[in-house]
XYZ file of C-alpha atoms in Angstrom:
555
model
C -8.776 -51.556 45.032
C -10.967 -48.573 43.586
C -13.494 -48.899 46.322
C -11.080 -47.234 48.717
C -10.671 -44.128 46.535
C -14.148 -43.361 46.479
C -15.172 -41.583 49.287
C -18.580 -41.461 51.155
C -20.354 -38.683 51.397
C -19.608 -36.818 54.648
C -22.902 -35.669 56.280
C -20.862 -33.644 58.695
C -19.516 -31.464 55.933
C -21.224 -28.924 53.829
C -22.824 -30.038 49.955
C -20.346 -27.442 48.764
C -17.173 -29.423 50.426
C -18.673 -33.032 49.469
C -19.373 -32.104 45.929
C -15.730 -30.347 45.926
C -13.761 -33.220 46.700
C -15.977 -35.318 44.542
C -14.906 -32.740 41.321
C -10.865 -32.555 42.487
C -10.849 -37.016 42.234
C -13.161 -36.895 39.899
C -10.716 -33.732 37.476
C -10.742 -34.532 33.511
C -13.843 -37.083 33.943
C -16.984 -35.833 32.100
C -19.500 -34.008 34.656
C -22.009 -32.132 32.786
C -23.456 -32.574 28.542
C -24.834 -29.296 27.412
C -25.777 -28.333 24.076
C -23.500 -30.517 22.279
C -20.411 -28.950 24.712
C -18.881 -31.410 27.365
C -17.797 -30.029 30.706
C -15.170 -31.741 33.228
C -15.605 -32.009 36.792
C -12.146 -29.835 37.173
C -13.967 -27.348 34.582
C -17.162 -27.407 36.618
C -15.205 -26.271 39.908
C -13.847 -23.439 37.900
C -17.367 -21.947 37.042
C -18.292 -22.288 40.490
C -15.191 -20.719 42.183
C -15.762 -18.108 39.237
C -19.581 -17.291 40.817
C -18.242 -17.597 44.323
C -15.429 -14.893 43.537
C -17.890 -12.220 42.326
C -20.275 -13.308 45.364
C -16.956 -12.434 47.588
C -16.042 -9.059 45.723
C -19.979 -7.870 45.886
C -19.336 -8.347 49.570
C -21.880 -11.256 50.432
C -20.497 -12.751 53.783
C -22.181 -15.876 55.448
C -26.046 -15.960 56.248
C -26.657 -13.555 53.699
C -29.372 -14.267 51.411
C -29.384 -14.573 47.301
C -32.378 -15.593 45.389
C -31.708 -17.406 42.209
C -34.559 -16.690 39.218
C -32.936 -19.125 36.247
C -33.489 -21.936 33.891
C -30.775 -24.936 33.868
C -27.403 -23.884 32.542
C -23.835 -24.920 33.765
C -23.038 -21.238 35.131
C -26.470 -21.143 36.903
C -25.995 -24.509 38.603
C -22.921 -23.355 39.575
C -24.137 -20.213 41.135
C -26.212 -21.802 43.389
C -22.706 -24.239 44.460
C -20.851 -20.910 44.968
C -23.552 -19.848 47.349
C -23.318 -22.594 49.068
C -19.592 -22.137 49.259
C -19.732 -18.997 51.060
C -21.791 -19.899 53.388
C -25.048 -17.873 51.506
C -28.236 -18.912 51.907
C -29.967 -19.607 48.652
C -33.566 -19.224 47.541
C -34.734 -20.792 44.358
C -37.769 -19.836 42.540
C -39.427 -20.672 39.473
C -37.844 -19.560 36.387
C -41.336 -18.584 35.014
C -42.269 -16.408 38.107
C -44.228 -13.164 38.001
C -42.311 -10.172 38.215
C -44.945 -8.843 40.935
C -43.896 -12.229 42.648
C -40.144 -11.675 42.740
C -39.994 -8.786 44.236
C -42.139 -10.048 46.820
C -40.143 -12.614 47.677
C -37.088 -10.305 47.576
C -38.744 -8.257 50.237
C -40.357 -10.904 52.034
C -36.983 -12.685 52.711
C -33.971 -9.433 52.689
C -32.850 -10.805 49.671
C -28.959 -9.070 48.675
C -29.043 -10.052 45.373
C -30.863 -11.267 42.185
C -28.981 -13.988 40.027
C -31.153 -14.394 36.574
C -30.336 -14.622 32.742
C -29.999 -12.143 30.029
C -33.228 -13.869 28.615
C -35.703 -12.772 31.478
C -34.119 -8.656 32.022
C -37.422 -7.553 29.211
C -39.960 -9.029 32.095
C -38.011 -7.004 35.222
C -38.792 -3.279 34.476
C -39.763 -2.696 38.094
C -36.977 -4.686 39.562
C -34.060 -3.440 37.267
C -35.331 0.345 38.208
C -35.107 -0.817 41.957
C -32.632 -0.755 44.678
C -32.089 -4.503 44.176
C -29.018 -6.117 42.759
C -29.091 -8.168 39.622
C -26.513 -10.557 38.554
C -26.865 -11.419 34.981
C -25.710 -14.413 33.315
C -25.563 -15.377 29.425
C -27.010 -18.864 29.017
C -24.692 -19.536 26.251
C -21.581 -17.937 27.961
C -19.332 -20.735 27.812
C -20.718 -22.017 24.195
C -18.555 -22.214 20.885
C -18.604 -18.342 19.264
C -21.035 -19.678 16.287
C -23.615 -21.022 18.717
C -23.246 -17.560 20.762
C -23.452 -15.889 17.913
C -26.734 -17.583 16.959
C -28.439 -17.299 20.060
C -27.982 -13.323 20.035
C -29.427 -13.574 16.433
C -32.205 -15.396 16.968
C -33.060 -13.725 20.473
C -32.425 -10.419 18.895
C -35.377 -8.554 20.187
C -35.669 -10.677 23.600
C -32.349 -9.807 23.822
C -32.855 -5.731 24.342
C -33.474 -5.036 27.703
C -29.824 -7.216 28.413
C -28.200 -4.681 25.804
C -29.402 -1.642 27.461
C -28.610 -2.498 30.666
C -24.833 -2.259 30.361
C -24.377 -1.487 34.374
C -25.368 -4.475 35.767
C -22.946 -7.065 37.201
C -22.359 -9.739 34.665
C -21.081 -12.739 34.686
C -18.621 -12.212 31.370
C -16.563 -9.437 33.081
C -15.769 -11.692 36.500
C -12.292 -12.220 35.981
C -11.168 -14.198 39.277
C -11.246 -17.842 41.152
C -11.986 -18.298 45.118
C -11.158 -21.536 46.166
C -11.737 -20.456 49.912
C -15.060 -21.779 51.289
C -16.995 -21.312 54.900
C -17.659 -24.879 56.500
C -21.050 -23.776 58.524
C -23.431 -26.241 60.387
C -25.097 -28.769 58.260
C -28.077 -28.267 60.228
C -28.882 -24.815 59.694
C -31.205 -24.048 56.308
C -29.715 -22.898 54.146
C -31.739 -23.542 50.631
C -35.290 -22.222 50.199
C -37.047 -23.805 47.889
C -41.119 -23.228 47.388
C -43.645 -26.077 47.291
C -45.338 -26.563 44.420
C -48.566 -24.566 45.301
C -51.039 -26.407 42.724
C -53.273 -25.008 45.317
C -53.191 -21.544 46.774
C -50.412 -19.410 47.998
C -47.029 -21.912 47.556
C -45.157 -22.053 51.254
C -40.951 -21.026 51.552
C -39.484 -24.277 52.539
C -36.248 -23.933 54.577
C -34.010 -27.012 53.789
C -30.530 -28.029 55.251
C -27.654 -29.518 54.013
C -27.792 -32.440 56.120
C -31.236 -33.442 54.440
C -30.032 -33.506 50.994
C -27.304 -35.171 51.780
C -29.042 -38.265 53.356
C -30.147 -38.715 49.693
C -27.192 -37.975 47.948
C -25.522 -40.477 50.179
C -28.029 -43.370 48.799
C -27.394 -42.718 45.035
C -26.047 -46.113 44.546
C -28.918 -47.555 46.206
C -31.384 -45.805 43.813
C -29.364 -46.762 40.698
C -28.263 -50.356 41.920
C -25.091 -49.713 41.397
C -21.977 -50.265 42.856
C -19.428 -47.129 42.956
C -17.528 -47.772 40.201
C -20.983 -48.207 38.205
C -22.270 -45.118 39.209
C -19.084 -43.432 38.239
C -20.327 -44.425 34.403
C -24.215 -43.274 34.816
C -25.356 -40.321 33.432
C -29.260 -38.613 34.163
C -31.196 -36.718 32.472
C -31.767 -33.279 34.293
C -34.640 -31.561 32.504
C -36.502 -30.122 35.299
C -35.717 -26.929 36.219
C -33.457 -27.042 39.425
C -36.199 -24.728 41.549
C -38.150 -27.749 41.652
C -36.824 -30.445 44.847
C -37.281 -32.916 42.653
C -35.193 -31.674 39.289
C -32.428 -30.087 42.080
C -31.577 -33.247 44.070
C -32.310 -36.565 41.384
C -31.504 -34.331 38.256
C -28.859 -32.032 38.955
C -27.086 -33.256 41.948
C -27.715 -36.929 42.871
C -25.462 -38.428 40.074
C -22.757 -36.116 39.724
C -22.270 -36.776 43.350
C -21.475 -40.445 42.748
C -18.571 -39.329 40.102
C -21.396 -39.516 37.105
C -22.399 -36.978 34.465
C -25.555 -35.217 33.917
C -27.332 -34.313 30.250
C -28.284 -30.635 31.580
C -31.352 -29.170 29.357
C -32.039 -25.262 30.292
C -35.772 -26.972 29.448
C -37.285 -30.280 28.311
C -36.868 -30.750 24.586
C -37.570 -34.151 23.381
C -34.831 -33.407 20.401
C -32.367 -32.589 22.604
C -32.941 -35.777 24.911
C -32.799 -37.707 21.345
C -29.256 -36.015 20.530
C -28.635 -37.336 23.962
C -29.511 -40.540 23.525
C -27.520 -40.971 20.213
C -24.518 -40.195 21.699
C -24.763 -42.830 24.320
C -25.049 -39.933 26.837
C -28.041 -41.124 28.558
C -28.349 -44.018 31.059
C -30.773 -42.807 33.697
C -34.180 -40.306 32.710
C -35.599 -38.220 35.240
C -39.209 -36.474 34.354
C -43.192 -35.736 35.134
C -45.556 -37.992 33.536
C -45.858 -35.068 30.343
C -41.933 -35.821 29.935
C -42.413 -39.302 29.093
C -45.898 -38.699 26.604
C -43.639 -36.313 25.023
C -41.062 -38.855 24.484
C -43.095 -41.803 23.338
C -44.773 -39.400 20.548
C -41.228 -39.121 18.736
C -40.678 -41.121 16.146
C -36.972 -41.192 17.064
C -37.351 -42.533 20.532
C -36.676 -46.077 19.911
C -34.307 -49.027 18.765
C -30.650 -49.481 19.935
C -31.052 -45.694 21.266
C -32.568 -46.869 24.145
C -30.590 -49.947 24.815
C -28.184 -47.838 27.233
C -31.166 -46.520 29.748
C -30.654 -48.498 32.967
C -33.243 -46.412 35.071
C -36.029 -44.423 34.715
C -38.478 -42.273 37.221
C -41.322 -40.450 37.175
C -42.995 -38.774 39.701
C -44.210 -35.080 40.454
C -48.048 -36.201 39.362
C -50.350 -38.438 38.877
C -49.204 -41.214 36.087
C -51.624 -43.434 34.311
C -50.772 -47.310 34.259
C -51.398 -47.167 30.553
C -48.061 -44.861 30.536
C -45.921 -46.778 31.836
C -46.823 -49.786 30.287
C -46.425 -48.350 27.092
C -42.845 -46.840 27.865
C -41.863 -50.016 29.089
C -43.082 -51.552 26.227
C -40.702 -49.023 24.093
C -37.810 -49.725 26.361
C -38.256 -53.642 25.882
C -38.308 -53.025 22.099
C -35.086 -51.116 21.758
C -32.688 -53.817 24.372
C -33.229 -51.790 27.268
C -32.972 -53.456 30.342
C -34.649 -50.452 32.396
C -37.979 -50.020 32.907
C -40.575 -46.466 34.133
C -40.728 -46.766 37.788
C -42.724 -44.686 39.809
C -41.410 -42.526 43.228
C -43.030 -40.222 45.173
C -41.803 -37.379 47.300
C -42.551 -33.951 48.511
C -40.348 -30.999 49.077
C -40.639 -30.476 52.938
C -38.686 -33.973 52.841
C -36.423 -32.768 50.458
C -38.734 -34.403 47.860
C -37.893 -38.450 47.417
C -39.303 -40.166 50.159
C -40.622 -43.670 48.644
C -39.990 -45.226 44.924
C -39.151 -48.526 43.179
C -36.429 -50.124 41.865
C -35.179 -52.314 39.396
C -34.460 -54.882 42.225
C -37.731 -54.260 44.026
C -40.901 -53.246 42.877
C -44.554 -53.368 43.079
C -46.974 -52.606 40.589
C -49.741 -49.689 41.200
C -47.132 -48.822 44.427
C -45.244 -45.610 44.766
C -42.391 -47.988 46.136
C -40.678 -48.525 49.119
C -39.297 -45.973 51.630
C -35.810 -44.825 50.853
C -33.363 -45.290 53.825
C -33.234 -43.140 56.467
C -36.769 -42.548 56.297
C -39.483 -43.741 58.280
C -42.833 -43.846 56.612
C -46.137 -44.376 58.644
C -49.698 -44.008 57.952
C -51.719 -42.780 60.859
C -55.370 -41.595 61.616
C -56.589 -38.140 62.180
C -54.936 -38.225 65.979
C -51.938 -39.560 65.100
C -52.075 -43.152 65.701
C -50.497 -45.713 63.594
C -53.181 -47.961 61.408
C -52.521 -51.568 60.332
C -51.086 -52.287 57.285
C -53.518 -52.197 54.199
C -55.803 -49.484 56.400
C -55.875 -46.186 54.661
C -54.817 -43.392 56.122
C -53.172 -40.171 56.514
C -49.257 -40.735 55.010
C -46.556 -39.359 57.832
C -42.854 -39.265 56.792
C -39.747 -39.082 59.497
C -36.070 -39.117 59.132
C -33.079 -37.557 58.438
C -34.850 -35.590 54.938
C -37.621 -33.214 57.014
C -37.154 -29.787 56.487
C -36.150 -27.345 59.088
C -39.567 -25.772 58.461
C -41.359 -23.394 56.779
C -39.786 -20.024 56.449
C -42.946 -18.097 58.044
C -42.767 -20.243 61.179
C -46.459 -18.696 61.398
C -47.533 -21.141 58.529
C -49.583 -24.305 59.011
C -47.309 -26.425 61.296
C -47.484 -30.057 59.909
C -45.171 -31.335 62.108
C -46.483 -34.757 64.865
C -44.799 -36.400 67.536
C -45.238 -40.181 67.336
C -43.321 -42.380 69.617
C -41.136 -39.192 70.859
C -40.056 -38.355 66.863
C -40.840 -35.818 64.473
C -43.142 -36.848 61.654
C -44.602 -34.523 58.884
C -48.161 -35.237 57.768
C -48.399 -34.997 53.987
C -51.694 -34.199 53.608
C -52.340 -37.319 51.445
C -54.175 -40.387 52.046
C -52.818 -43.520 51.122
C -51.811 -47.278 52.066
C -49.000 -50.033 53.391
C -48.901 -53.454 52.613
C -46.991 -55.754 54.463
C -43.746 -55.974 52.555
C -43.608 -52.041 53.168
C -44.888 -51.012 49.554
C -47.092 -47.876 49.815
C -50.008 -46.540 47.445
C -50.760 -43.564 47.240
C -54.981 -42.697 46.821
C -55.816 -38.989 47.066
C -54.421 -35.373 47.715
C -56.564 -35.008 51.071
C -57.940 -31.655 49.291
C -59.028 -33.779 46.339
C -60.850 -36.107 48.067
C -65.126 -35.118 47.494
C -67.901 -35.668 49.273
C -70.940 -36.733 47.368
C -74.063 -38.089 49.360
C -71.681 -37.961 52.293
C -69.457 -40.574 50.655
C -66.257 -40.205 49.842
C -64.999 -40.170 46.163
C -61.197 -40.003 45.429
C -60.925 -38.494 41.717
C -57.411 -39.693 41.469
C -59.077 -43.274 41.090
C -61.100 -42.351 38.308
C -58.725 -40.368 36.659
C -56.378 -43.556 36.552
C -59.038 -45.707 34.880
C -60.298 -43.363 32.680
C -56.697 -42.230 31.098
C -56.132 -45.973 30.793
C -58.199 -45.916 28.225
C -56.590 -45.721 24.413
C -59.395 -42.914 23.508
C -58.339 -40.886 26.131
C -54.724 -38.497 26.107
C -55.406 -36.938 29.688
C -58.374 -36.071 32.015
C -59.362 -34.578 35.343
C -62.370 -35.326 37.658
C -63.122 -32.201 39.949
C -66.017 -31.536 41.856
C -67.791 -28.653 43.496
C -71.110 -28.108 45.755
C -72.981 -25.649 44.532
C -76.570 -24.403 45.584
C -77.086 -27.666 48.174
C -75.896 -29.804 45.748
C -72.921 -31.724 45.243
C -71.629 -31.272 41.578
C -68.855 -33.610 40.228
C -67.373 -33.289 36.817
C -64.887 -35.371 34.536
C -63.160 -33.502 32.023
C -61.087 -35.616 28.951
C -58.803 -34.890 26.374
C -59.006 -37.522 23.492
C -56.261 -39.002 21.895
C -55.925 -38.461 17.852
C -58.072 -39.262 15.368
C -60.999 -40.740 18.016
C -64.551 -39.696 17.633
C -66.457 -38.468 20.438
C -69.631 -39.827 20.878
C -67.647 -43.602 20.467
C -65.032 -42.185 23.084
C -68.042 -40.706 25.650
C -69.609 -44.312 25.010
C -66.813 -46.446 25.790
C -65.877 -43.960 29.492
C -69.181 -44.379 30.979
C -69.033 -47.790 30.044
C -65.985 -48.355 32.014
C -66.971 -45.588 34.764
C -70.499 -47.754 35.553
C -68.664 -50.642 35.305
C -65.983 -49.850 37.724
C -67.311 -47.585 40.099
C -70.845 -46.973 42.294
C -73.179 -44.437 41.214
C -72.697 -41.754 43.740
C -68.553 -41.710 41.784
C -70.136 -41.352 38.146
C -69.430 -38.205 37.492
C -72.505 -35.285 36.840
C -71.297 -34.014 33.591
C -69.034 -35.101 31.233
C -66.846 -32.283 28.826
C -64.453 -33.203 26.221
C -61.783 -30.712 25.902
C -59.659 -29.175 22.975
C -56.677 -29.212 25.630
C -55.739 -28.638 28.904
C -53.879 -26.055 30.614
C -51.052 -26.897 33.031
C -49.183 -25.110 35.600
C -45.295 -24.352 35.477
C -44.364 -27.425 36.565
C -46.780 -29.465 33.587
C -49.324 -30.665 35.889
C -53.327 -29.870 35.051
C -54.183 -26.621 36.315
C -57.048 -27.552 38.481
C -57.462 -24.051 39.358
C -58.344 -22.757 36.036
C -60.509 -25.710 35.824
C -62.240 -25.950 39.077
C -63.118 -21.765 37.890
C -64.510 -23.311 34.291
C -66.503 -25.561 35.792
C -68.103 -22.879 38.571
C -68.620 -20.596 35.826
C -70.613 -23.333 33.903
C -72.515 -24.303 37.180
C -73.276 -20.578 37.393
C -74.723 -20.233 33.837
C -76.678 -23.416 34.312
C -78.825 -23.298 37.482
C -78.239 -19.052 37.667
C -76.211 -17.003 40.498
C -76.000 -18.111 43.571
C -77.857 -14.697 44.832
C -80.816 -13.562 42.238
């Protein structure tokens, strides 16, 4: 029956030729959902053998390197396809990144050409006056004329830099189709994406096709689904595609299996709503901000919800009192899914572990995804027993290639004769193979030569109704070891009751030497790019304040 005519994936074959036969079965079939416009998998292939013809003409041959600077939009997914079709390699960045920063990057890594928006030309003074090239793309391109039309209205003065700049390439005025594509080795990187760097410099992370792939290949298995299932699915993909996570689960993983995606060029709980109403929405994707955002609409709920089959979160920390609530929502409006936590990091393409419908644990991160081999190991390597913390060690068919400065940390170990990466994290196995995850090793603190994992605390403490979000960070400072919790309270709470009832629960819950030193309520917290706390700016508030208290460090 159907089963024959859908094909596996083909790891020996490039993500360009997989996701090009999937599009030519696939043809009329709805692909991608973007603002209100519905694109086929036939129409899809167009755009991309649109991108790749310009990419041709400009006289990008294989190995060549383009670096992509753009939020989500059909014609920007599509360039980074059409790279792939060539044979280019492909470096993503975050759409939100520095001007000073990009042109770094396009010296660091040869880069022959910039693909952004018309939206981000007024932040690129230096690099439009450059000897780089810049391939500019209208984020409403392929829109109706009246939403066009509003766009340039409302963007009017963002807008200027795009209308003076008349010479560079643009994506309107390519007027061709290659259907031609380079079948290169699977093996070799070639996508660069950059980890998240919540700390320090972020690293260039070379990734192959192969890798992503092995994941692709598994979409059913995420979804529980069989083929002709998946073929009905459609995700939410919200995170911006420079991010391993939003590229492979958002953007790729389910139109892979035949399967649609609602693209958002950035998270707007309206949008997912419109979604939603539509029926367009069976699977959501997001960070743990994603899913507040969601539960504070008064729209998210009833029969709306009754389609969602599957939903993940991961890229942070995520308090229990989350997902119970969401679940709670889901249950409410006849949905059978549920919030289900993953975990992943980029040098293994991101997904590594993560629960399912079918099997789940609570308080776990889930279970390794096939064709990956977790372990957790001591500081020389050696495998502990189950329930032992440790350091967690990922192998498999996902590792990266490496990092693109080969001169960066190597975080590769050989155990048993196989490559493993060492995440940096501590965590746990029990003996059904669930992990939990404890602490970022460089969050862990030492206080009184203990150690105290703030992710703990933070988990309690945002469990708590008073409480929206909050951070424990600490610091030694003059011979002493410093530790402070910082909270954002919900609504309408008042803050002596709210200070009350979290040392309460912290003295309660956890020894002394964890209580934290100080205790600051804050108006709100700042977060990164990719909407996690920005425990830099914090960790520099809270020096600052240590500082002013007991004076400079040199009188």
């Amino acid at each position: 029956g159907l089963r024959g005519l859908i094909k596996a994936i083909d790891r020996s074959k490039t993500i360009y030729e997989n996701f090009r036969d999937v599009c030519l079965r696939r043809g009329d079939a709805d692909s991608i959902y973007y603002e209100n416009k519905v694109y086929s998998f036939a129409g899809f292939l167009a755009i991309i053998n649109r991108v790749a013809f310009y990419y041709r003409e400009k006289g990008l041959k294989e190995g060549d390197l383009i670096t992509l600077v753009v939020p989500n939009t059909p014609e920007t997914v599509a360039s980074f396809y059409a790279a792939l079709q060539l044979g280019l390699r492909v470096h993503i960045l975050h759409p939100l990144t520095s001007e000073d920063n990009i042109l770094r990057e396009l010296e660091d890594k040869g880069s022959k050409l910039l693909v952004t928006v018309s939206l981000f030309l007024r932040f690129y003074d230096r690099i439009l006056s450059s000897h780089f090239s810049v391939f500019v793309i209208d984020p409403t391109v392929s829109l109706p004329w009246y939403k066009r039309a509003g766009f340039a209205l409302a963007c009017r003065g963002r807008l200027k830099a795009y209308r003076q700049h008349k010479e560079l390439d643009n994506y309107n005025d390519v007027d061709g189709s290659c259907k031609d594509f380079v079948p290169y080795d699977v093996k070799e990187g070639h996508i660069i994406l950059s980890s998240g760097g919540t700390t320090g410099i972020s690293k260039s992370i070379v990734l192959n096709d192969f890798s992503f792939l092995t994941i692709l290949a598994d979409g059913c298995w995420f979804l529980g689904d069989t083929p002709e299932q998946a073929e009905k699915e459609s995700m939410l993909a919200a995170l911006p595609m420079f991010h391993g996570y939003g590229l492979t689960m958002g953007v790729m993983a389910v139109p892979f299996l035949g399967g649609a995606i609602g693209l958002l060029s950035s998270f707007r709980t309206k949008k997912v709503i419109q979604l939603l109403k539509k029926g367009r929405l069976t699977t959501l994707l997001g960070v743990p901000t994603v899913y507040e955002a969601l539960l504070k609409n008064k729209h998210f709920k009833g029969k709306i919800l009754r389609p969602i089959r599957n939903c993940w979160v991961g890229g942070d920390f995520i308090s229990p009192s989350l997902i119970e609530r969401f679940n709670v929502r889901l249950r409410e409006g006849g949905s059978e899914g549920r919030l289900m936590e993953g975990y992943g990091l980029t040098e293994a393409v991101n997904v590594l572990a993560v629960n399912r419908l079918s099997d789940w644990r609570k308080d776990s991160i889930g279970k390794a995804i096939p064709g990956v081999d977790v372990k957790i190991i001591d500081e020389n390597g050696k495998e502990l027993p189950r329930m032992t913390e440790g350091e967690i060690a990922v192998g498999g068919d996902t590792l990266m290639v490496g990092y693109y400065h080969p001169e960066d940390v190597n975080p590769f170990i050989e155990i048993e004769g196989r490559r493993y990466l060492k995440t940096g994290d501590l965590g746990k196995m029990d003996k059904d193979g669930f992990l939990y995850f404890i602490s970022r090793f460089k969050r862990i603190i030492k206080k009184k030569g203990m150690n105290v994992y703030p992710l703990s605390i933070e988990k309690s403490v945002s469990n708590l109704k008073e409480v929206e979000e909050c951070a424990y960070l600490g610091e030694t400072y003059k011979g002493y070891d410093d530790t402070a919790l910082y909270v954002e309270l919900a609504p309408n709470v008042d803050e002596e009751e709210a200070k009350k009832v979290i040392l309460d629960t912290l003295h309660r819950e956890y020894n002394k030497y964890e209580w934290p030193d100080f205790l600051f309520i804050k108006e709100k917290f700042d977060h990164t790019s990719v909407l996690k706390i920005d425990y830099k700016k914090l960790s520099s508030e809270f020096h600052s304040f240590l500082v002013e208290k007991f004076g400079p460090l040199h009188d």
